[in-house]
Structure formats: C-alpha cells, structure tokens
XYZ file of C-alpha atoms in Angstrom:
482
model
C -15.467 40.550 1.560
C -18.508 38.724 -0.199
C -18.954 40.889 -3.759
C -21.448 38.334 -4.822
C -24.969 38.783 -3.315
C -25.902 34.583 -4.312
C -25.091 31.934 -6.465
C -27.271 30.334 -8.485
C -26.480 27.124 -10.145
C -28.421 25.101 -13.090
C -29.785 22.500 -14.054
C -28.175 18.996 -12.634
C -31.167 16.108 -13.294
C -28.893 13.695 -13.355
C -30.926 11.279 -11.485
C -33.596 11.324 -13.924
C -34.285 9.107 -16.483
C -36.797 8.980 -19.157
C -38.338 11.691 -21.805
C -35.816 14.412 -21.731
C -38.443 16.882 -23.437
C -40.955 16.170 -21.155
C -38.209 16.800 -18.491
C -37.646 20.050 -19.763
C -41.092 21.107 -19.755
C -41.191 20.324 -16.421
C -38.765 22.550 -15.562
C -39.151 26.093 -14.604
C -35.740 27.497 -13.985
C -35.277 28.889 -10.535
C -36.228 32.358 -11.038
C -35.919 33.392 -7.904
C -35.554 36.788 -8.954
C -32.227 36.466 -9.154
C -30.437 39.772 -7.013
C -28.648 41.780 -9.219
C -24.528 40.601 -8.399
C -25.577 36.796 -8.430
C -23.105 34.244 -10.287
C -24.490 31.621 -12.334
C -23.085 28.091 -12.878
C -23.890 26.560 -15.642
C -23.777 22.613 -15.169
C -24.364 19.833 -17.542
C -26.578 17.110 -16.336
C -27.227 13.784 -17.549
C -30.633 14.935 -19.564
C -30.711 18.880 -18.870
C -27.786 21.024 -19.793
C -27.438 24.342 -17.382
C -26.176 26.279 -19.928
C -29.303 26.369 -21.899
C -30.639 28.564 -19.391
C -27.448 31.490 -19.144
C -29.656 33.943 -21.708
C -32.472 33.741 -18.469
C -30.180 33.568 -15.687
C -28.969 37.152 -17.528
C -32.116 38.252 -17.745
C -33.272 37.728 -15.008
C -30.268 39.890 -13.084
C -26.951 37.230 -13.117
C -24.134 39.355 -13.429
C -21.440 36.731 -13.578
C -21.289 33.156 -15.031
C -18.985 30.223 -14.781
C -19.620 28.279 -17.555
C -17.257 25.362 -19.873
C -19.027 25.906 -23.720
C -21.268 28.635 -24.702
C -21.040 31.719 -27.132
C -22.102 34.941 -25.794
C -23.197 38.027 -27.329
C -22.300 41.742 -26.182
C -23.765 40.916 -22.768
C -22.086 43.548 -20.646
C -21.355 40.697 -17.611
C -18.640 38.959 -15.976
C -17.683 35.453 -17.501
C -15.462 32.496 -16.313
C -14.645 29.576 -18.592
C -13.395 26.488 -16.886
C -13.341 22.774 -17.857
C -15.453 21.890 -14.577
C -18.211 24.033 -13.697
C -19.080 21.585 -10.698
C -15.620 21.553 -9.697
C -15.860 25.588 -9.689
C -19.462 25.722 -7.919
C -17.605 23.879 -4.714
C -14.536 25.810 -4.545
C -17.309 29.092 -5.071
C -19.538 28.263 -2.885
C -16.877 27.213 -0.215
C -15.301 30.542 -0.253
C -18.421 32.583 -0.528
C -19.728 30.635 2.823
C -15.838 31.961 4.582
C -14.994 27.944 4.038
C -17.200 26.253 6.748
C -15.380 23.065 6.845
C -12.582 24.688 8.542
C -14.434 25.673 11.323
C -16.934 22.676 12.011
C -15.719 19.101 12.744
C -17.361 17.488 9.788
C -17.184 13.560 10.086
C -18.035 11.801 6.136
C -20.053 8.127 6.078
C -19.532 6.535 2.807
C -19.991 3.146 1.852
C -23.005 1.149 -0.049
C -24.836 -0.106 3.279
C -25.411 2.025 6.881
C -24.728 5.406 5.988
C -27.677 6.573 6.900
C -28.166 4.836 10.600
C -24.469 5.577 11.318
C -24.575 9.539 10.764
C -28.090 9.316 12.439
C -26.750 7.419 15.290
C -23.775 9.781 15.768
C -25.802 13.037 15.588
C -28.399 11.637 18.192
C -25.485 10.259 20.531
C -23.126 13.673 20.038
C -26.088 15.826 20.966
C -26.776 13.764 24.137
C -23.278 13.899 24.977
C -24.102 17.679 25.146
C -21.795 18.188 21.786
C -24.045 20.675 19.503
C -24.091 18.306 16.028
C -26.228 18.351 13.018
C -27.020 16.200 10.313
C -26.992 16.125 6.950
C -28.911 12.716 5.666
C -30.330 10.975 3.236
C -33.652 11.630 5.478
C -33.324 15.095 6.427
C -30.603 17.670 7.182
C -30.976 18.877 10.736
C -29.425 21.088 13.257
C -30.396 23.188 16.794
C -33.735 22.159 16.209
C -34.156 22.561 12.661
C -35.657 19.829 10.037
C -34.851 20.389 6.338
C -36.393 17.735 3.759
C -33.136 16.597 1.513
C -33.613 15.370 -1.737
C -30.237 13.947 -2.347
C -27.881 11.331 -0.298
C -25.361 14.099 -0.522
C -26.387 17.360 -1.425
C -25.220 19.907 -3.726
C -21.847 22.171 -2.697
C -23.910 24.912 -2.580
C -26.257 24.128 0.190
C -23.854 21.842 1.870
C -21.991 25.111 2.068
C -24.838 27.333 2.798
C -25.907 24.845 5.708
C -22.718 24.118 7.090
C -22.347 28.173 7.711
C -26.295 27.908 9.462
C -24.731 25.421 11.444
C -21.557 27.346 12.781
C -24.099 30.582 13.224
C -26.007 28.187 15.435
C -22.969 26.710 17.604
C -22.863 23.658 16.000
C -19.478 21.315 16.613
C -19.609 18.724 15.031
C -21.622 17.692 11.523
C -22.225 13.926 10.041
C -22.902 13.725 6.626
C -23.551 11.049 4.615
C -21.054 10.851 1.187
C -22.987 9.156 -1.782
C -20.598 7.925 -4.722
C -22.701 10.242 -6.641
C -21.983 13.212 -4.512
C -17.753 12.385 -4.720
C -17.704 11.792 -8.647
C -20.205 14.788 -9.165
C -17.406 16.760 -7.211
C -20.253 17.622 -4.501
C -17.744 17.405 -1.994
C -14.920 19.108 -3.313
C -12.847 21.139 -1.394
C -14.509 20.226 1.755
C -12.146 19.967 4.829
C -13.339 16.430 6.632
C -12.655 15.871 10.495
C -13.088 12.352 10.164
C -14.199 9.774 7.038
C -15.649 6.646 8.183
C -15.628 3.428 5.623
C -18.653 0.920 6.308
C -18.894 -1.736 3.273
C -18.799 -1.969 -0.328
C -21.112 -3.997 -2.475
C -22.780 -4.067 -5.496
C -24.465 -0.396 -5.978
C -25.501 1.864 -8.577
C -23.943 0.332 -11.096
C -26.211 2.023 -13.968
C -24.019 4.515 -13.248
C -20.815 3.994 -12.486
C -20.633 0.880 -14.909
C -18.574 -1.302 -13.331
C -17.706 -2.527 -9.452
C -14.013 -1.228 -9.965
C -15.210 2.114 -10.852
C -17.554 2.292 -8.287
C -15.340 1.502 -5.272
C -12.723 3.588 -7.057
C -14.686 6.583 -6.617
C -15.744 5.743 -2.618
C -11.621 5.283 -2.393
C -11.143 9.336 -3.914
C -12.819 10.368 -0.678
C -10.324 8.468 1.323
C -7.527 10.250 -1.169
C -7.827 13.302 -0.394
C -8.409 13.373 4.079
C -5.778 15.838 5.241
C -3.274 14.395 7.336
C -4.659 15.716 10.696
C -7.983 13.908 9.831
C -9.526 10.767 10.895
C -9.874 7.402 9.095
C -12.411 4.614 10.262
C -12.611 1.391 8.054
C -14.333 -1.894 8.344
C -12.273 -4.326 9.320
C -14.449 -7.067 8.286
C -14.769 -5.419 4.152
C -12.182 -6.790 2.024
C -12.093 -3.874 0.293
C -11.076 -1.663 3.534
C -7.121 -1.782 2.914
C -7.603 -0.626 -0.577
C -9.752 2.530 0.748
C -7.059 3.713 2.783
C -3.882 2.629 1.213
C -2.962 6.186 -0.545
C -4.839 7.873 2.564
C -2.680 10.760 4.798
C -4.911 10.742 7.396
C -4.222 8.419 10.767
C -6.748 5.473 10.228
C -8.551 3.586 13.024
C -10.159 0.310 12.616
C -13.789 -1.516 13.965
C -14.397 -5.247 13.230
C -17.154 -8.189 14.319
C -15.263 -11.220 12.599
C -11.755 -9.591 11.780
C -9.257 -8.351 14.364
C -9.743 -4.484 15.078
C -8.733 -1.098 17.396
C -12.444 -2.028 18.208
C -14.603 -4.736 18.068
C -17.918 -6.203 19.038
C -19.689 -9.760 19.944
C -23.141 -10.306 19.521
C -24.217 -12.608 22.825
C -27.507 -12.268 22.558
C -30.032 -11.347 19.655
C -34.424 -11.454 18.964
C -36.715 -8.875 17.849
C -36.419 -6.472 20.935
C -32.968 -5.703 20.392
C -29.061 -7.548 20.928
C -26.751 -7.941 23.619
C -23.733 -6.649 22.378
C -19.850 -6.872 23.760
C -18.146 -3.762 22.288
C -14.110 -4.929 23.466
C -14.722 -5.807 27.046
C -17.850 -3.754 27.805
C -21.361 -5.364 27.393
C -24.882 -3.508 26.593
C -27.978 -3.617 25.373
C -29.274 -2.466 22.080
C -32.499 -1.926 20.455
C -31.133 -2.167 17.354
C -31.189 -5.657 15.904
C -28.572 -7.538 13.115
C -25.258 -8.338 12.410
C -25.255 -4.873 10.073
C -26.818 -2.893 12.823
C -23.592 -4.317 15.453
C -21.270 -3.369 13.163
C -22.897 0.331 12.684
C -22.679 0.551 15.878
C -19.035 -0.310 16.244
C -18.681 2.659 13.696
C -20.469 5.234 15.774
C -18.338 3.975 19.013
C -15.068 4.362 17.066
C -15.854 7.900 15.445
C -17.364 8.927 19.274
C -14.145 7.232 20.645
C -11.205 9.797 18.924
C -13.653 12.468 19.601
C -12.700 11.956 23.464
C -16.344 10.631 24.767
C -15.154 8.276 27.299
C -16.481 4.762 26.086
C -19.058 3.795 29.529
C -20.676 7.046 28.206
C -20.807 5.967 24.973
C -22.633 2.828 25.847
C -24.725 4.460 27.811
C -25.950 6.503 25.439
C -26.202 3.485 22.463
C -28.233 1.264 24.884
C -31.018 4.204 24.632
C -30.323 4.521 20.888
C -33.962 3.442 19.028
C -33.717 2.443 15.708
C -33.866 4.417 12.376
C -37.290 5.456 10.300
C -37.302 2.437 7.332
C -34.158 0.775 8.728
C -35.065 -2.562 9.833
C -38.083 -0.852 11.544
C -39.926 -3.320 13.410
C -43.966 -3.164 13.569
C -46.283 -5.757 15.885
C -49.646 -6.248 14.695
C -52.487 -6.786 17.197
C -52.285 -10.361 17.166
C -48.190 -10.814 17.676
C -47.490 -10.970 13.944
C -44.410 -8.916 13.158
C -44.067 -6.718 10.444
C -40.529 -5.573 9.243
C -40.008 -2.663 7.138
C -36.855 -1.846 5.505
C -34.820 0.240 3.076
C -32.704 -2.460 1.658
C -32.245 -2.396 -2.048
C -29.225 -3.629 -2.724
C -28.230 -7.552 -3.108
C -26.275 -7.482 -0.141
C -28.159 -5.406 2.245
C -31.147 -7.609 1.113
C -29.409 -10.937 2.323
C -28.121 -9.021 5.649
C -31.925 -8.619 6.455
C -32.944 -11.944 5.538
C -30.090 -13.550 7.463
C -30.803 -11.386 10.672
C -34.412 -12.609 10.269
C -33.491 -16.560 9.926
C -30.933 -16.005 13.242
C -34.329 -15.125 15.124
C -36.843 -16.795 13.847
C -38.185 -20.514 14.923
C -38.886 -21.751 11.781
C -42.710 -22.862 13.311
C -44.045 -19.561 11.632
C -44.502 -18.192 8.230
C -42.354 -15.578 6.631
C -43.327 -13.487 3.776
C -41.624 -10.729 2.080
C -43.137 -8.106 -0.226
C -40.167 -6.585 -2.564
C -39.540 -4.939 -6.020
C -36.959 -3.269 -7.693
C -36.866 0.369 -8.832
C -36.836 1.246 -12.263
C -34.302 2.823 -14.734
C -31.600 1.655 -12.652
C -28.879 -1.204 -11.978
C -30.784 -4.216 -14.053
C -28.263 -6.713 -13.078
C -29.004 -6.593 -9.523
C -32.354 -7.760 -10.507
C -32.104 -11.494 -11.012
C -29.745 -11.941 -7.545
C -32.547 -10.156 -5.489
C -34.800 -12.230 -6.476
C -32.710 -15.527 -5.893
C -31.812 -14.337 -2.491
C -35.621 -13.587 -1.325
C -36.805 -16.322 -2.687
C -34.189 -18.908 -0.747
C -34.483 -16.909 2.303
C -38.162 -16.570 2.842
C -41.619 -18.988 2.631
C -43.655 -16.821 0.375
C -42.912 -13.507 -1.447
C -44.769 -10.991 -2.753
C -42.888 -9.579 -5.917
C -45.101 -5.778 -6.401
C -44.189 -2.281 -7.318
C -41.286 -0.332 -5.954
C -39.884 3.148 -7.469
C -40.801 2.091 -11.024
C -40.204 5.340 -12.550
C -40.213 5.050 -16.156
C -40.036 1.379 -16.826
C -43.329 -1.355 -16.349
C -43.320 -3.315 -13.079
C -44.253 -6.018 -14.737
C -40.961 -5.866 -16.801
C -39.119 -5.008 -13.365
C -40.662 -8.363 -12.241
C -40.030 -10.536 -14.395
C -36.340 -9.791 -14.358
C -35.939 -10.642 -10.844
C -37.452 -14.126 -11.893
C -34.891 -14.768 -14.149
C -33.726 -17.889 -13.723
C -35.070 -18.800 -10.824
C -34.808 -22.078 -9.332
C -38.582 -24.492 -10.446
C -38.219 -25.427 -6.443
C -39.322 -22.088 -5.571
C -41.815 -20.963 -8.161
C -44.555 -22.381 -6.051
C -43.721 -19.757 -3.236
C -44.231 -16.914 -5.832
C -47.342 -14.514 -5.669
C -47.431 -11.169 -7.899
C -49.587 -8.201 -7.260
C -48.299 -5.148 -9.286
C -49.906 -2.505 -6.837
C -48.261 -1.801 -3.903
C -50.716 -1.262 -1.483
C -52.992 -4.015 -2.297
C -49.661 -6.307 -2.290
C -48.708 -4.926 1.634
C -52.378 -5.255 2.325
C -53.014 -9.152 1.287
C -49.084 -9.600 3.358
C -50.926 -8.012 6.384
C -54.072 -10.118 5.824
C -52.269 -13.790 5.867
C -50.167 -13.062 9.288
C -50.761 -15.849 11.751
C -49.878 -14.896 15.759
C -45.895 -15.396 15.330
C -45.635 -14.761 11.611
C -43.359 -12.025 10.157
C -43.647 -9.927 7.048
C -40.988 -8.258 5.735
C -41.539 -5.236 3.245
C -38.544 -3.987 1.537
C -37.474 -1.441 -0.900
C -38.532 2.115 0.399
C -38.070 2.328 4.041
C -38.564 5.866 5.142
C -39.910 7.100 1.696
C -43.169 8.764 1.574
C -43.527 8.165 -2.274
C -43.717 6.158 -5.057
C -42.022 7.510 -8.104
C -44.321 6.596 -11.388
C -43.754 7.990 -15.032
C -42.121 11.558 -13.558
C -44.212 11.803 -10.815
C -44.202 11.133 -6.801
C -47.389 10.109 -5.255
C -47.933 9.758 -2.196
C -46.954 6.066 -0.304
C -45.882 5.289 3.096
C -45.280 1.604 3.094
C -45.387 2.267 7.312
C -49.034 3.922 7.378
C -50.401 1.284 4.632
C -49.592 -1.518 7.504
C -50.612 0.238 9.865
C -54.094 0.705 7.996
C -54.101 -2.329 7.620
C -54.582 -3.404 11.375
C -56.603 -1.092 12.246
C-alpha cells in the first residue's frame, strides 16, 4: 500500500557552474504545494545543497524526510538519516512506483558516442515491429503518443520511476533509455532492473567531472556490474575497452563489430550523402543513415532487436526506412546543391568520426568549411585536440560561440588554438556570434560545397551567463537560404 501521497526531492544543480548566490536566487524551491504525507529528500548538489530547503519543504506540508546532516527542532515529522540520500530517493521512488523495472523490458545505452541515435533507432524500429516501446532520451522521453521535453541524458530516479509506471499503465513493452555516466555515479539508476545494457564506445568525455579517463570508464563499467544474470549484454567489438565492461558482468553478453570479429557484424559496400549500403552478416540493405559511427549504431540496434526475437529480414526491413536523428549528422541541401551538415558532436572523437565520414565522400574539387566551438565550464583539455582535428580535416573553419555558459568565447577560442600547427593558421576565421558565424558559412557555399556546423545538434538554445536563449543552429541555415 502507497502511505506516501509524493515525493519531493531537492535541489541537485550539479550541472551548473558559475555564481552559486546568483544560483540560489534563481531558485524557487518547488512548492508545489506539497500534499500533506509527501517525503522529502534532501540532496547535496555540486553548488545547491537540498537540505537548506527541509525548514520549507516542512512548511509547506512534508511529513517525512530522508536526509544525511541536518539538526532539527521539535518538528513533529518523520525523519530518516542515511549516508546517501540519492541512493535512498531510487530505492524510494522504485518502491513507491510498485518497482516498474520488473515489469517493463528496459534495454540501457551507455557509452560516450551514439546513445542517443541507438535508443532512438530501437524505439522507432520496436514500435513498427508492432512492440509498444517508449523512450527515454537525451531529446525527449516518449511513449503511446506522448512527447515529454527532458532536461537530462538520464533523468532523475524519481521520474524515471514515475514514467516507467505511465508507461506500463499505457501497455508499453519494452523502454530504451539512454545511461549518462552522470546518471550511474549520481546513483540515478539505482536499483533499476535492466532487460538488456548495450556498450557502444568510450572516449574522452566529461572529464571536468569525473577527473580522469580511468574514472570515467570505471563508472560506465558499474552499469555493466550490476545486470542480473537473466539480462542482456551488447558490447562493441571494435572498443578496446569492451572486455573490460563486461569482465565482472553476470549477465549473458552478445557482441556487434565492423573491423573486429563479432555474433554480428556489418560491411559498408557502398557510402555518399543519401545514405550506405550496408552488409549486416550475410544480408545487404540500404540505409539513410550515413558513417562508419552510424553502421556500427546500427549493428547495435540489430543485435538488441535480434535477442528480442524480431526475425533479422524484418529487422532490415524496418532499418532501410530508418531516417536519421534531429542534430545527428543531419544533412541539409541548399538551393544551389551546397550541403550543409549539422551535428551534435562535441567530443574529440565523435568530432574526427564526422570529419572522416565527410573526407570518405567528398571529391576533394569542393570546399569544406566547418563552424565549431566548445562549451564552457567544462572539459578544457579537450579543447586544444578539437581544434587540431578540425583544422587538419577541413579547408576553412569557423571557430564561434557554442554553450559558453559562464566563461568568454573568446577565451574558449583561443584554447582550441593552442598550439596549432603555423600551416593551418591561414585557414582560420573567428566570428564570436553564432548566427552571424553560420550565416557568413551559408553565404560562401559554392554548388558542391559542404558546411559542417557542429556542437549543438538538436538544441534549441544557447546557454550564456545562466541563461538559455533561444538558437536553432537548423532554422538559422535554413534562414539563411531563404
């Protein structure tokens, strides 16, 4: 029987950076006039510490609260001390939802590069299979027809909770969610039961964070640590880093490869900007989707839609209908046969994937120009290699404004020109605003030329000192033409 009526759970900022006390001000704790019965978890963030706001979640009608250090008065309430309040909010919220993972097949995508178009792909090719899915992405979370803007890769255990039980009152079978390295070491995912985990790559990621490459890929490897043993494992063959994922894992593991040998594996035969002939073991297809990233995503999706018991002509059917995904090498043609690429890529290695795909197609008789920044307040030694690799990959760039948050773009700039090689400094062109940099891009494309804008993908916003305004690197370009 549920005894509590909601839980409530404050405040976790931890991916903001900058003036905590402005921060603060910002912040009106969700007063959502709390029900009388409600618990309240108290969670320490990186700037904002939850437990600064127990005397309002009291007053405001909490009758319980889970909390690690505070001194209370003669408050006539329920309280819980434990060393991990996050820890507590999953196993909490899990329970209070009846423990939705139990009765959903919930598939995790972790991994630094292709979470996003792999649990995308899946939930698009499930539903067509006529296998009720939903999704829960980086993009959206979305299920029987609902679309629910997500802020985070991988939300809180709350709402993962609260929408996984929307999804089983719905008939939902199946869920793919992406699993951030945030959302593991944040215990976001704790005491979730997981159908299936499904390994992509590893690179450098996030690093502001985590500190260190070991840490970080010890932390994607925890996921893998704790699949049940009648559970699903589905690595990358071709990641060197794939053995170590699994090696302490219960769960049976399945492998997909393009290079390495695999339980599946895929050929690219043919490959331009409409799409890739692919050879997934001996079956061939067409794709829409373009890259040597994109064929091994796709070699994920078939392997996860594989032990599901989708017989494989049916899942090739289905990929060979697949279009690509919002900000993922999204391809745009301007009126006069100019191509304009727009991607998400903001990593060093998800950078070069793009730029390699783009060399493989390209003639070398046309111009290529990419517009790219860094965003601010994060990893700083990515900076200098993104940079290096743009700037040996492509004929001109752009170097502008990404997500500068609270740092100068100027300073974000010039660390990606650390260093750089004198042979390439005459290919260099700065314009700090965004829009004016995409627009001048736009402006200088020749029939044949491509532009490649990187960085933001799908998002809809810049993020400036605090704030998001408004930016949609796709409906700047396409201003731009008209």
């Amino acid at each position: 029987m549920k005894i509590l009526k909601d839980i409530i759970y404050g405040i976790d900022l931890d991916s903001i950076k900058g003036d905590t006390n402005l921060i603060i001000k910002s912040i009106e704790f969700d007063s959502r006039k709390v029900a009388q019965g409600s618990l309240f978890v108290a969670i320490k963030g990186e700037n904002v510490d939850g437990h600064a706001f127990i005397d309002k979640a009291i007053k405001n009608g909490a009758s319980a609260i889970i909390y690690n250090d505070y001194r209370f008065g003669d408050e006539k309430i329920t309280t819980i001390k434990t060393p991990n309040t996050r820890k507590s909010l999953s196993i909490v919220a899990s329970n209070f939802y009846d423990n939705p993972s139990k009765k959903i097949k919930l598939v995790g995508v972790t991994g630094t590069n292709g979470k996003t178009t792999v649990a995308t792909i899946l939930f698009n090719l499930f539903n067509k299979a006529a296998l009720n899915s939903g999704l829960i992405s980086t993009i959206n979370i979305e299920y029987a027809g609902n679309v629910i803007e997500n802020h985070h890769t991988t939300p809180d255990s709350k709402t993962i909770n609260e929408v996984l039980n929307e999804m089983l009152l719905n008939k939902i079978e199946f869920c793919f969610m992406e699993v951030s390295s945030h959302g593991i070491d944040q215990d976001r995912i704790n005491g979730l039961k997981f159908y299936c985990g499904v390994f992509t790559n590893i690179t450098r990621d996030h690093l502001d964070y985590h500190k260190s490459f070991a840490s970080y890929r010890n932390v994607k490897k925890k996921f893998f640590d704790n699949l049940k043993r009648d559970s699903f494992a589905i690595i990358n063959a071709d990641d060197k880093n794939s053995k170590f994922m699994v090696q302490n894992c219960l769960s049976k593991v399945k492998t997909f490869g393009i290079k390495n040998f695999a339980d599946n594996m895929a050929k690219i035969l043919e490959i331009d900007f409409s799409g890739m002939l692919l050879k997934i073991n001996s079956k061939e297809f067409w794709t829409p989707l373009v890259g040597k990233f994109n064929a091994s995503n796709l070699l994920a999706v078939f392997s996860v839609a594989n032990i599901a018991g989708i017989k494989s002509i049916e899942i090739l059917r289905i990929l060979s209908q697949t279009e690509g995904i919002k900000g993922r090498f999204e391809i745009l043609k301007a009126p006069n046969n100019a191509f304009v690429i727009i991607d998400y890529a903001h990593t060093p290695n998800s950078l070069k994937n793009v730029i390699d795909t783009i060399s493989q197609i390209r003639t070398k008789n046309e111009l290529f120009t990419t517009i790219i920044g860094c965003g601010g307040n994060r990893d700083l030694g990515k900076r200098s290699k993104m940079g290096e690799i743009v700037l040996n990959g492509s004929d001109k760039v752009i170097f502008t404004s990404d997500n500068p948050r609270y740092e100068k773009p100027e300073k974000i700039i010039n660390d990606m020109l650390l260093g750089v090689d004198p042979n390439n400094k005459k290919k260099i062109s700065k314009i700090i605003n965004r829009r004016e940099a995409i627009e001048s891009g736009c402006s200088q494309l020749n029939s044949g030329d491509i532009l490649l804008v990187v960085g933001k993908g799908h998002e809809t916003y810049q993020e400036i000192q605090g704030e998001k305004i408004p930016f949609d690197d796709v409906k700047i370009v396409k201003e731009s033409f008209s």
